[in-house]
Structures are given as C-alpha cells and as structure tokens.
Coordinates of C-alpha atoms and ligand atoms in Angstrom, one line a residue:
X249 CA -3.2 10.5 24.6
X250 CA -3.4 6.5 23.8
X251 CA -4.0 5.5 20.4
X252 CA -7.6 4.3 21.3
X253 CA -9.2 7.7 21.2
X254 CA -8.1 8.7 18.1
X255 CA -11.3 7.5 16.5
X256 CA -13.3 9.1 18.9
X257 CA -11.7 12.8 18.4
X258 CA -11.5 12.5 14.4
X259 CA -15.5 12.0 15.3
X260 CA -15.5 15.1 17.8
X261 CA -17.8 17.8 16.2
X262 CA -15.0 20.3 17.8
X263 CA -12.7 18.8 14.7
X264 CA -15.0 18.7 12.0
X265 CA -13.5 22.1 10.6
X266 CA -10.1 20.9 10.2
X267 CA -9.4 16.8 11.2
X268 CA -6.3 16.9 9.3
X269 CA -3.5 17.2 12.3
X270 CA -5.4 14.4 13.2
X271 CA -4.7 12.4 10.7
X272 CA -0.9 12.8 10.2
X273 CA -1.4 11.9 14.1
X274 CA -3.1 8.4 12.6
X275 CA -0.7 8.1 9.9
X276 CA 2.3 7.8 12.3
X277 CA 0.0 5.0 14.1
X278 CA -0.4 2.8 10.8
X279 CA -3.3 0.3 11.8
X280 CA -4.5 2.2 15.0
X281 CA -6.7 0.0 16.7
X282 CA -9.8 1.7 18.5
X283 CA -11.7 1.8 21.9
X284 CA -14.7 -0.2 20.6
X285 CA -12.2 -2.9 18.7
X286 CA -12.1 -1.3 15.2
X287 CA -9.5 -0.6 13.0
X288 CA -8.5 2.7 11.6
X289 CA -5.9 2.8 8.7
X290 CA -4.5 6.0 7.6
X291 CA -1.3 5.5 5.5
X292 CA -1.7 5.9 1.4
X293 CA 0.2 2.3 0.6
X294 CA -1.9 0.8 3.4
X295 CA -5.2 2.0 1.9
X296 CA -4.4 1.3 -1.4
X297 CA -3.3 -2.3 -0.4
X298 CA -6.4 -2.8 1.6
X299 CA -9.1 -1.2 -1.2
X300 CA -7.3 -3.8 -3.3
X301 CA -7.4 -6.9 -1.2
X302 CA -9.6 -9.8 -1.6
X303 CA -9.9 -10.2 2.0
X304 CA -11.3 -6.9 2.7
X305 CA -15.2 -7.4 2.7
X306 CA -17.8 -4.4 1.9
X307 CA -20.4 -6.8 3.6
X308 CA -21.3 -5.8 7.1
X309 CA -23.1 -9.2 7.9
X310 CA -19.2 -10.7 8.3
X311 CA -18.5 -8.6 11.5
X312 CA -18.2 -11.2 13.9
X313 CA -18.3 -7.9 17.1
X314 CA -21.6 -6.9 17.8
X315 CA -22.7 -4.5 14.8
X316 CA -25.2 -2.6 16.8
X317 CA -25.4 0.0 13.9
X318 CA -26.8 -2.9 11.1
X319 CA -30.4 -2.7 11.2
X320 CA -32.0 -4.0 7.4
X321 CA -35.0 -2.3 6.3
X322 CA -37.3 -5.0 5.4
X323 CA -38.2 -5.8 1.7
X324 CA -35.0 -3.9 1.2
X325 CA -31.7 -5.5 0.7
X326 CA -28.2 -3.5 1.4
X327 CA -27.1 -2.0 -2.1
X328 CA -24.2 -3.4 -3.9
X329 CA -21.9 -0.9 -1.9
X330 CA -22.2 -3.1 0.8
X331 CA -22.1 -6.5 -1.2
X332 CA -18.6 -8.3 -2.2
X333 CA -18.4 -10.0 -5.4
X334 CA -20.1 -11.8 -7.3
X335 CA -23.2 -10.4 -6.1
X336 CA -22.0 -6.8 -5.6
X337 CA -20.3 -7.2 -9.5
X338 CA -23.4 -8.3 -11.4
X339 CA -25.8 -5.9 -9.4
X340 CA -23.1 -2.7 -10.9
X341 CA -23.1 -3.9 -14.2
X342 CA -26.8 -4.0 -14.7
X343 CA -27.0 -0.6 -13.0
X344 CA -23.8 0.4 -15.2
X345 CA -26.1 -0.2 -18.3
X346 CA -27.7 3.3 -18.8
X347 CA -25.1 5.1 -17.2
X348 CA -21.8 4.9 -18.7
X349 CA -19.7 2.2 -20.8
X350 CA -19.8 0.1 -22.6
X351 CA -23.3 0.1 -23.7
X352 CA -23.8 4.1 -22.5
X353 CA -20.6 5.1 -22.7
X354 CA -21.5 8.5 -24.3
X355 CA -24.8 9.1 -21.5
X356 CA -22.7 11.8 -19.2
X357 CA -20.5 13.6 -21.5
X358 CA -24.1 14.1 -23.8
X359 CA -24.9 16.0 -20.2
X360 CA -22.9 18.9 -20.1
X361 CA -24.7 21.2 -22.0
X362 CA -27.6 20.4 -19.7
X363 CA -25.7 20.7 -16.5
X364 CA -24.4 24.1 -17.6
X365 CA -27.8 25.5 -18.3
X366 CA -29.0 24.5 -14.8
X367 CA -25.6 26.4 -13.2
X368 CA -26.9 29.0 -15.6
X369 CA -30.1 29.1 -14.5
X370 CA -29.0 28.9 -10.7
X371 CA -26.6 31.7 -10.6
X372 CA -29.3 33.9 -12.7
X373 CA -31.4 33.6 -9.6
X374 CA -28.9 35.5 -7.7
X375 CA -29.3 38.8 -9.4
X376 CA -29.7 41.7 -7.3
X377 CA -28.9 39.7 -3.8
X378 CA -25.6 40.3 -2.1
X379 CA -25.9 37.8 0.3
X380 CA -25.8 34.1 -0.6
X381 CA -25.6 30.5 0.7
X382 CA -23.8 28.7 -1.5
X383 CA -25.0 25.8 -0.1
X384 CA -28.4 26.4 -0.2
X385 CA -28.4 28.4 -3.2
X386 CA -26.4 26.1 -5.7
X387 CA -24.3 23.5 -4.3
X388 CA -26.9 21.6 -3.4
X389 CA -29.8 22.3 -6.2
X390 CA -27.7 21.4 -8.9
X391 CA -26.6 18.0 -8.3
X392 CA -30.1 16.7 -7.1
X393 CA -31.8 18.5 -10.4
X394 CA -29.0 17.0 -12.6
X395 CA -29.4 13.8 -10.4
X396 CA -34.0 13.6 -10.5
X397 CA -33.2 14.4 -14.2
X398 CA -31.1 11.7 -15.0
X399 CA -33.0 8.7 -12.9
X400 CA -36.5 10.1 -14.3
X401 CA -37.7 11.7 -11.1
X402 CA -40.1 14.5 -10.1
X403 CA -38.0 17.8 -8.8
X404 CA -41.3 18.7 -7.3
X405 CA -40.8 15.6 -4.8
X406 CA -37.1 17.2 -3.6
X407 CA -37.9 17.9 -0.3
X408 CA -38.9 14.5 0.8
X409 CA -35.8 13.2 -0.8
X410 CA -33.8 15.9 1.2
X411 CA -35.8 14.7 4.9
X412 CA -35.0 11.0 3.6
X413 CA -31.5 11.7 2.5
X414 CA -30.7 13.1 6.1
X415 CA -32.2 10.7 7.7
X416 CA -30.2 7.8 5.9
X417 CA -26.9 9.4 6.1
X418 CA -27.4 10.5 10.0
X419 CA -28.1 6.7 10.1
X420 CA -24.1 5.6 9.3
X421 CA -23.0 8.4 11.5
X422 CA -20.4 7.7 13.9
X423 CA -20.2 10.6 16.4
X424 CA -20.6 9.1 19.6
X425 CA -22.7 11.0 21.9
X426 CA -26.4 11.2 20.0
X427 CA -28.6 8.3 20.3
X428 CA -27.3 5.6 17.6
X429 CA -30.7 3.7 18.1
X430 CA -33.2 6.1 17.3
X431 CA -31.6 7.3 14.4
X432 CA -31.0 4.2 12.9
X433 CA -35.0 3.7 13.3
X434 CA -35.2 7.0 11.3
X435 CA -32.8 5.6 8.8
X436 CA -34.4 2.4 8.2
X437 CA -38.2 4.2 7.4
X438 CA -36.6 6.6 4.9
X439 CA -34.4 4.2 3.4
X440 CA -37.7 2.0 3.0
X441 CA -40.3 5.2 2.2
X442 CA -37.4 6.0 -1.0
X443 CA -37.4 2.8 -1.9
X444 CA -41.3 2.1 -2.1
X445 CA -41.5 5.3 -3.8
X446 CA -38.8 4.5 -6.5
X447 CA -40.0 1.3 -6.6
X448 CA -43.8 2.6 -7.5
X449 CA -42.3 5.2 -10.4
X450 CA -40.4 2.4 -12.0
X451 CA -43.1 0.2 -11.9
X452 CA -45.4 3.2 -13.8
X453 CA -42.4 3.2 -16.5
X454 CA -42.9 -0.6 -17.8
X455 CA -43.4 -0.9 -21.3
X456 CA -43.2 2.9 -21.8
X457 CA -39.8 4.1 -23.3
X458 CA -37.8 6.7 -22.1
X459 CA -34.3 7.9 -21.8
X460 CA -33.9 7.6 -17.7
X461 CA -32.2 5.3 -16.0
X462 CA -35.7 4.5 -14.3
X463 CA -37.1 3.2 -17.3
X464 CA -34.2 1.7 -18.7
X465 CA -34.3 -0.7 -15.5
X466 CA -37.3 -2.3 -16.1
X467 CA -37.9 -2.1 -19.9
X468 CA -34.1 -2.9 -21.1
X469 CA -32.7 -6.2 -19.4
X470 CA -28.7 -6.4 -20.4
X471 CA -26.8 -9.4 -20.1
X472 CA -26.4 -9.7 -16.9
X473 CA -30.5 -10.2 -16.3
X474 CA -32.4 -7.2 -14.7
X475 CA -32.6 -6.6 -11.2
X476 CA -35.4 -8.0 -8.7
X477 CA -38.1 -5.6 -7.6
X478 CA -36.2 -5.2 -4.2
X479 CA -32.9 -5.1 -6.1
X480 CA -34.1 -2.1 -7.7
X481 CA -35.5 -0.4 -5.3
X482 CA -32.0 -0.5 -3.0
X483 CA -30.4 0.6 -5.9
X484 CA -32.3 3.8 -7.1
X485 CA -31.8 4.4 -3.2
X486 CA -28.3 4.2 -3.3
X487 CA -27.7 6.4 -6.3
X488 CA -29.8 9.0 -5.1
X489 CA -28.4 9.3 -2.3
X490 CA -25.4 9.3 -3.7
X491 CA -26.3 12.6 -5.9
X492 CA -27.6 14.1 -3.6
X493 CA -24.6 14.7 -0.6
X494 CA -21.1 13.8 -2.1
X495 CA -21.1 16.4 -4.9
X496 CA -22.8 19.5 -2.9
X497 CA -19.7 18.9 -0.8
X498 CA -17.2 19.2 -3.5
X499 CA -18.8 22.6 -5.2
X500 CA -18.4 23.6 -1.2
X501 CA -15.9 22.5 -0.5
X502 CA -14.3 23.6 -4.1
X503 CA -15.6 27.4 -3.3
X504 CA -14.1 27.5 0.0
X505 CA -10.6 26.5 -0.9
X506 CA -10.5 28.6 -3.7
X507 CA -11.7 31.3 -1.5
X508 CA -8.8 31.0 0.5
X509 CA -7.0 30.7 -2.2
X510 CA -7.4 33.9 -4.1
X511 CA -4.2 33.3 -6.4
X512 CA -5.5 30.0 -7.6
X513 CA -9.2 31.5 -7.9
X514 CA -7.8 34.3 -10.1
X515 CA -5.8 31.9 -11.9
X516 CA -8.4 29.5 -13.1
X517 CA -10.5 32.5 -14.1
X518 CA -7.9 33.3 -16.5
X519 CA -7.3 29.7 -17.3
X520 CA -10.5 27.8 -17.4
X521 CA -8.8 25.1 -18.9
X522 CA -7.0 24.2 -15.5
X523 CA -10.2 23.6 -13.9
X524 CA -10.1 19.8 -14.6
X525 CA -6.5 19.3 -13.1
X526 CA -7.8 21.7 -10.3
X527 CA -11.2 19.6 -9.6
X528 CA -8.7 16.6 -9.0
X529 CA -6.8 18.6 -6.5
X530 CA -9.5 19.2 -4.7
X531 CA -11.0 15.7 -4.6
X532 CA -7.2 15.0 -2.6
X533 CA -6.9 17.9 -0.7
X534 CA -10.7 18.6 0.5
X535 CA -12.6 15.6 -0.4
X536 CA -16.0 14.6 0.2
X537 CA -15.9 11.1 1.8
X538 CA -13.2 11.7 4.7
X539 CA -13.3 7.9 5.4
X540 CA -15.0 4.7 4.5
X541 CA -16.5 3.0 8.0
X542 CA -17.8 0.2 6.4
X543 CA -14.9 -2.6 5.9
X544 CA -14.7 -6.3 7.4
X545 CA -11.6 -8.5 7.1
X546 CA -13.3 -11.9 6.4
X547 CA -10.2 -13.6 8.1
X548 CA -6.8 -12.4 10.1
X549 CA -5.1 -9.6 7.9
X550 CA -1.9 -8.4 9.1
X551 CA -1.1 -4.0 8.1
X552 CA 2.7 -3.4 9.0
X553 CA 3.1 -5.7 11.9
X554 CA -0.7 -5.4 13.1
X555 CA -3.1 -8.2 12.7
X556 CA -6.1 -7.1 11.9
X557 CA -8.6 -10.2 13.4
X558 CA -11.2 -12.1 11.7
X559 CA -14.7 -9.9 12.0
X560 CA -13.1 -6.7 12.7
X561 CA -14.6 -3.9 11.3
X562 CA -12.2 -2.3 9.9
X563 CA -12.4 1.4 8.6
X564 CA -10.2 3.5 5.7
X565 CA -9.6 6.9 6.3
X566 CA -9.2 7.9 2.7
X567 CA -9.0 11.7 3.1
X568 CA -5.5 10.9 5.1
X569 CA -4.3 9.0 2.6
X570 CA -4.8 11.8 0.2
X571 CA -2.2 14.2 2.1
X572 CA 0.3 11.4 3.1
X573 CA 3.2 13.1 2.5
X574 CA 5.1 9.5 1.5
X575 CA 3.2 9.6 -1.4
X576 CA 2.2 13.5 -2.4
X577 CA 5.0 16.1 -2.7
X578 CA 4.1 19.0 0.1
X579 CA 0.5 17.5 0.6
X580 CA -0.8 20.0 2.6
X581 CA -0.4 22.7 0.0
X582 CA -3.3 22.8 -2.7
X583 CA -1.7 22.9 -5.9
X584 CA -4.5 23.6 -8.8
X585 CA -2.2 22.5 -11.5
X586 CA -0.8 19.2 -9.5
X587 CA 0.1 16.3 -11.8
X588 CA 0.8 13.2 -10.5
X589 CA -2.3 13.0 -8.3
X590 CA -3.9 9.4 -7.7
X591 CA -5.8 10.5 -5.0
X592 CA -8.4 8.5 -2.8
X593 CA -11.4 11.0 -3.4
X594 CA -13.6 8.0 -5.6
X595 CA -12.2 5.4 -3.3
X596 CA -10.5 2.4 -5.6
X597 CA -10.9 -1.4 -6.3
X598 CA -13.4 -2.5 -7.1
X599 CA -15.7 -0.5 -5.6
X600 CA -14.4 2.7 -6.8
X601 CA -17.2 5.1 -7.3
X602 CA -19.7 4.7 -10.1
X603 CA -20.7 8.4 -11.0
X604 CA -17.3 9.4 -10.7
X605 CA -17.6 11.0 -14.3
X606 CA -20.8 12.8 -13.5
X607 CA -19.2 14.3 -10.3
X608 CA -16.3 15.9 -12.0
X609 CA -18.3 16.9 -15.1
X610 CA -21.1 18.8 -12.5
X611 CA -18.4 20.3 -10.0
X612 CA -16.0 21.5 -12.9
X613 CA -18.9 23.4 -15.1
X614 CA -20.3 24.3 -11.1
X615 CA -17.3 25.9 -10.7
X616 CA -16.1 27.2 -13.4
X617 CA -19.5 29.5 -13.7
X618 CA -19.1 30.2 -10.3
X619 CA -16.0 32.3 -10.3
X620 CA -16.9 33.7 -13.7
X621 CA -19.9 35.5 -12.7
X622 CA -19.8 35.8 -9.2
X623 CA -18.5 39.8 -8.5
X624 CA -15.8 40.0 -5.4
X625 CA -17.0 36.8 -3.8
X626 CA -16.0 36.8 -0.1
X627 CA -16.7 34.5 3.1
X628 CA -18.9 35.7 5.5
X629 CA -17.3 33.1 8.5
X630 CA -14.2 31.2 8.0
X631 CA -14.7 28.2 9.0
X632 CA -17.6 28.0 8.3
X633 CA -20.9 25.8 9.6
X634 CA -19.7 22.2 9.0
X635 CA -22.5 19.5 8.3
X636 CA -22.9 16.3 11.2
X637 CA -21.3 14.1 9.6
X638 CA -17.2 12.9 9.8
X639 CA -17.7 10.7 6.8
X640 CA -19.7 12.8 4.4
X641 CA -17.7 16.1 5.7
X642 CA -18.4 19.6 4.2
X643 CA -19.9 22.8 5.4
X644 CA -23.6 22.8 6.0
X645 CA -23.9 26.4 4.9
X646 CA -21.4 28.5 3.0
X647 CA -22.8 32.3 3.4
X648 CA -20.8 34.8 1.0
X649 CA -21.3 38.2 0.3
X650 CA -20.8 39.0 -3.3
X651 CA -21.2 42.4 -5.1
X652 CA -23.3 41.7 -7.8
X653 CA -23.9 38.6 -10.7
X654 CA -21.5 39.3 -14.5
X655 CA -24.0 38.6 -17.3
Ligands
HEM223 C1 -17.9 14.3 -5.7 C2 -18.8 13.4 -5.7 C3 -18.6 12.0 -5.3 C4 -17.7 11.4 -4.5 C5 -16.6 12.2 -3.7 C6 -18.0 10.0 -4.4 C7 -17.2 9.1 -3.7 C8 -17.4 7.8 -3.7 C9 -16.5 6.8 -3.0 C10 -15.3 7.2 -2.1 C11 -17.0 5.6 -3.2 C12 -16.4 4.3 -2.7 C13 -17.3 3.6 -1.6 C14 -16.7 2.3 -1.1 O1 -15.6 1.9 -1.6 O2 -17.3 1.7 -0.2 C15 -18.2 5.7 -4.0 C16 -18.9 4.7 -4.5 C17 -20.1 4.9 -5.2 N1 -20.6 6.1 -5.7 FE1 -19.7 7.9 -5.5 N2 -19.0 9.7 -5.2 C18 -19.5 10.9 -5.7 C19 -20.6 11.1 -6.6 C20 -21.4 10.1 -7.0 C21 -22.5 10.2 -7.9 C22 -22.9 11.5 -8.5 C23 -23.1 9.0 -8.0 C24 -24.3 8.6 -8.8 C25 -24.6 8.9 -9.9 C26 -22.3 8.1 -7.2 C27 -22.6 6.7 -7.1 C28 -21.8 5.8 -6.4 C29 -22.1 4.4 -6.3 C30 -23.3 3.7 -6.8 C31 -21.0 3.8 -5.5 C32 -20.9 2.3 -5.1 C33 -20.0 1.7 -6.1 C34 -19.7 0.2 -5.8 O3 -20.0 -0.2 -4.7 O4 -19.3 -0.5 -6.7 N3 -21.3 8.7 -6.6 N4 -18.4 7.1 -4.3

C-alpha cells in the first residue's frame, strides 16, 4: 500500500472503531504526504514542534491548493480557531474574560456543585430502566445543559442546536465518498441560523446584568475592547459547538474504556480520588479530537527531511501522537494512574483548547457518578456504533444494560 492512501483509510468508516494500527502505520511515515497534496504528521516531537511553530497557520485563506471545503457564511467571520495572531489572540482574550483567568479565574471551579447536580439529576432518570444509551441518556445532555447554562441559553431551544451542531461538524468532515458540496451548503445555513440566533439573545441582554457569558459580552467590555456584532456571533458559535460534541465523546469514550477495563473501573470506584489522573489517561489514550485538519504552512517547512511547501494544508494527527511509543512508556496500554502524561488531547500552542478546565471538571464528576450508581454496568455491542466523523471520533450510541440505579 503507498503512503498516499493512508489518509484516505484513517477516513474509511470501516476504521472508525479502532484507527490506531493506522497510525503507528503513519508514525513510521513521519510527514506522509497524501493523494490530494496534504500533509499528515503523526509523530509526538513532530506535532509538538509543529503546534509550536510560527509558521504553522490556523487560517485556511493561506492554502494556496484549491480549498474546495472553505465556503464563509456571510455576515459571519471564521472564529478565532481559525485566525493566527494577532487577530486570533485579542478575539480569546476578550472571550477569556467571563470564562476563566485572570479576571474569572474562579467561574468553572464555582461550577461543580452545579454540574454534579445535573449528573445527579440525569442518572435519577434512569430508575427502573435496564437498558440505556449512554449517549443519549447522559453523555450528551450534560455537557449541552452545563454548556446553554453557562452562555445564558434556553435548554428548551436544544434540538435546533443539536440539527445545527450536526450540520456544522458534517461540514469539516473529511470522508471521501459523500457529497462535500451539499453538506458544506448545510454547514454554512446552520453556522449562520446559530449565529443570528445568538446574536439576537445577546442583543436582548444589553444593559441588563447577568452572570452568562452572553451578557457579559455585550455589557462588560475588557481591555482588549469588545467584540463586533459578527465577532460575537462567530464566537458564541464556536463555543457552543464546542460543548456540545468534544465532551459527550470523552464521558463515551471514558465509559467504554473503563468497561473494558473492569480492573480499572473497580479501582476508581474504590479510589475516586484517581479519577483526575485517570480522565488525563483517557484524553491520551481515547481522545476526542483524533486529528486537527485545519493547518497551513505560510511558507516551505521542512519535518525530518520532508518539505512541507508553501500553501499546503497540512493536518496533525494528534490522537497518534498520544500513543507514540517514543514518547509514552507501553502507549497502547491504558494506565488510570499514569504520570508523566503531556498528552495532545487539548491540542497545544497557542491554540490549546479554551474550556479545557470545564471538560475535565464535567467528564471527572460525569464519571465518577457513573460508576458509583450504575449496578453491573455491561456493553450491549462492543464496538459499538461510531459517530461520522474521523476528527470528532466517538460512538454515536453507547447501549448498556445495567441492573438497577444505587441511591
Ligand atoms: C473533552 C472536551 C474537549 C476536547 C477534547 C477539546 C479539544 C480541543 C482541541 C484539540 C483544541 C485545539 C484546536 C486547534 O488547535 O485548532 C481545542 C480548541 C478550543 N476549544 Fe476545546 N475541547 C474540549 C472541550 C471544550 C469546551 C467545553 C469548550 C468551551 C467551553 C471548548 C472550547 C474551545 C475553543 C474556543 C477552542 C479554540 C481555542 C483557540 O483557537 O485559541 N473546548 N479544543
């Protein structure tokens, strides 16, 4: 097999359950140019080399091949996830301000007794049932109630954030084989129908005061200014949708390790206290973002010997550098109480995830409750359904049969 599919069959559907052969595969490769001229980079030193690098653009408008995939909504910028600095730096900072330090630095940890409630209140639900979705069921309630609460957002609206949400991330979804053009036109009228609609319920929050992050945009400018109506809107987007997917996929992905895993499960029931060290594991050993697909080098980069040209897109398969086993000791094994675990599951640089304190808070309390009250949890299909998507990668359903709900 040449090196030029290898893209295309960490993409295949038929891998989606278990990609990782296929990365070791990559990691012997090192910059393993593609089919369609991109460039895939496995290797933990290379990654963390390239997250760091100036060179390295988040900006899709500096691809110099044809970028078929960028269609703008209009009256809607890209977020700064896709911006390089200065413009992606400023545009953090003022979303930074209600969420975490310096001037909030208290706003997420002041959320755990609120999160837990909500777990609380989810895994009540279950009583008397002995068939569950995880999925369904909790994984993904939690973070989008924890998420509506914290931007000031109806819960009543969730399922036309769910249809949206879809929509956008089916939008950056590389599996060859559907048609790329109609659903980027899906992507681009739910990216704009969330933004209007974010846009409107900020604009009903001026002058009013309230603790969501919502109102805190328009009624509590920081020092770096406030953001532009359009600013705004791409940025509620963004951090919606990011609450929505990434951290359903790690309390999934969480359960069904530890499933596997009954040693470790029955351990950190004992030991709740390891769940922290555990939740790390797992962001290196089954994390959420597999890869991120949306690098440019803004001039000729050369990775061990490879030049990487000028306008090439160039994409980071974090989830391989998370079991590169130059860097982890045995990385295939998942090892609860690992130390020494800088893994890739936030990214790095700086780009390195934003509610990367709000993830770990919701999946440890998530699954910490989880295996406490859950009776004889068992999989129903191993492996289970896996969700489209090779970037955003975890099960689409998780269906467990339990024998009853502890107190
Ligand atoms: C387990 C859950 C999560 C995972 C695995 C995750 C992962 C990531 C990764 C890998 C990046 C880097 C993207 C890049 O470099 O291009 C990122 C960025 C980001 N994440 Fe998360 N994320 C999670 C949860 C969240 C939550 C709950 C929020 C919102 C409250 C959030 C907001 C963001 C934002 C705004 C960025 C862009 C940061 C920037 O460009 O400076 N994430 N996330």
């Amino acid at each position: 097999m040449s090196a030029d599919t290898l893209f295309r069959r960490i993409t295949d559907y038929a891998n989606r359950a278990n990609p990782y052969p296929l990365y070791a595969e990559l990691r012997e490769r090192r910059a393993a140019c593609q089919e369609d001229g991109s460039y895939l980079v496995g290797t933990y030193h290379d990654i963390a080399a390239l997250l760091h690098d100036p060179r390295i653009s988040s900006d899709r408008r500096n691809r110099t091949v044809p970028d078929h995939d960028l269609i703008e909504a209009p009256g809607i910028p890209a977020a700064f996830i896709a911006r390089d600095d200065p413009e992606h730096e400023r545009l953090r900072n003022i979303a930074m301000r209600p969420f975490g330090p310096p001037h909030s630095a208290n706003r997420i940890d002041a959320m755990q007794g609120e999160i837990t409630v909500i777990a609380k209140e989810l895994i009540d639900a279950l009583q008397g049932r002995h068939r569950i979705d995880l999925v369904d069921d909790f994984a993904y309630p939690l973070p989008v109630t924890v998420i509506c609460r914290l931007l000031g957002v109806r819960r009543e609206d969730e399922a036309r954030f769910r249809a949206w949400t879809e929509a956008v991330i089916a939008g950056v979804d590389p599996t060859p084989g559907s048609d790329p053009a109609e659903r980027q036109r899906a992507a681009v009228a739910a990216r704009m129908a969330m933004g209007l609609y974010l846009g409107d319920l900020a604009d009903n929050r001026r002058g009013k005061s309230a603790d969501d992050m919502l109102s805190a945009f328009v009624n509590d400018p920081g020092p770096d200014g406030s953001f532009t109506r359009p600013e705004l809107m791409a940025t509620a987007v963004l951090l919606l949708i990011a609450g929505h997917e990434t951290t359903v996929n790690l309390i999934t992905n969480g359960m069904l390790t530890l499933l596997r895993q009954p040693e470790a499960l029955e351990r950190l029931r004992r030991e709740p206290a390891l769940m922290p060290r555990a939740v790390e594991e797992l962001l290196r050993y089954e994390p959420p973002v597999h890869m991120l697909p949306q690098r440019t080098a803004l001039t000729d980069v050369e990775v061990d010997g490879v030049t990487i040209p000028k306008g090439a897109p160039l994409i980071l398969v974090l989830a391989s550098g998370s079991r590169d086993p130059k860097r982890f000791r045995d990385p295939d094994h998942f090892e609860p109480t690992r130390r020494d675990n800088q893994h890739f599951g936030f990214g790095g640089g700086v780009h390195i995830c934003f509610g990367a304190p709000l993830a770990r808070i919701e999946a440890q309390i998530a699954l910490t409750e989880l295996i406490r009250r859950l009776k004889a949890p068992r999989l129903v299909e191993d492996p289970p359904p896996y969700r489209r998507s090779p970037i955003l990668r975890g099960p689409r359903h998780l269906p467990l049969e339990i024998a009853g709900i502890e107190a």
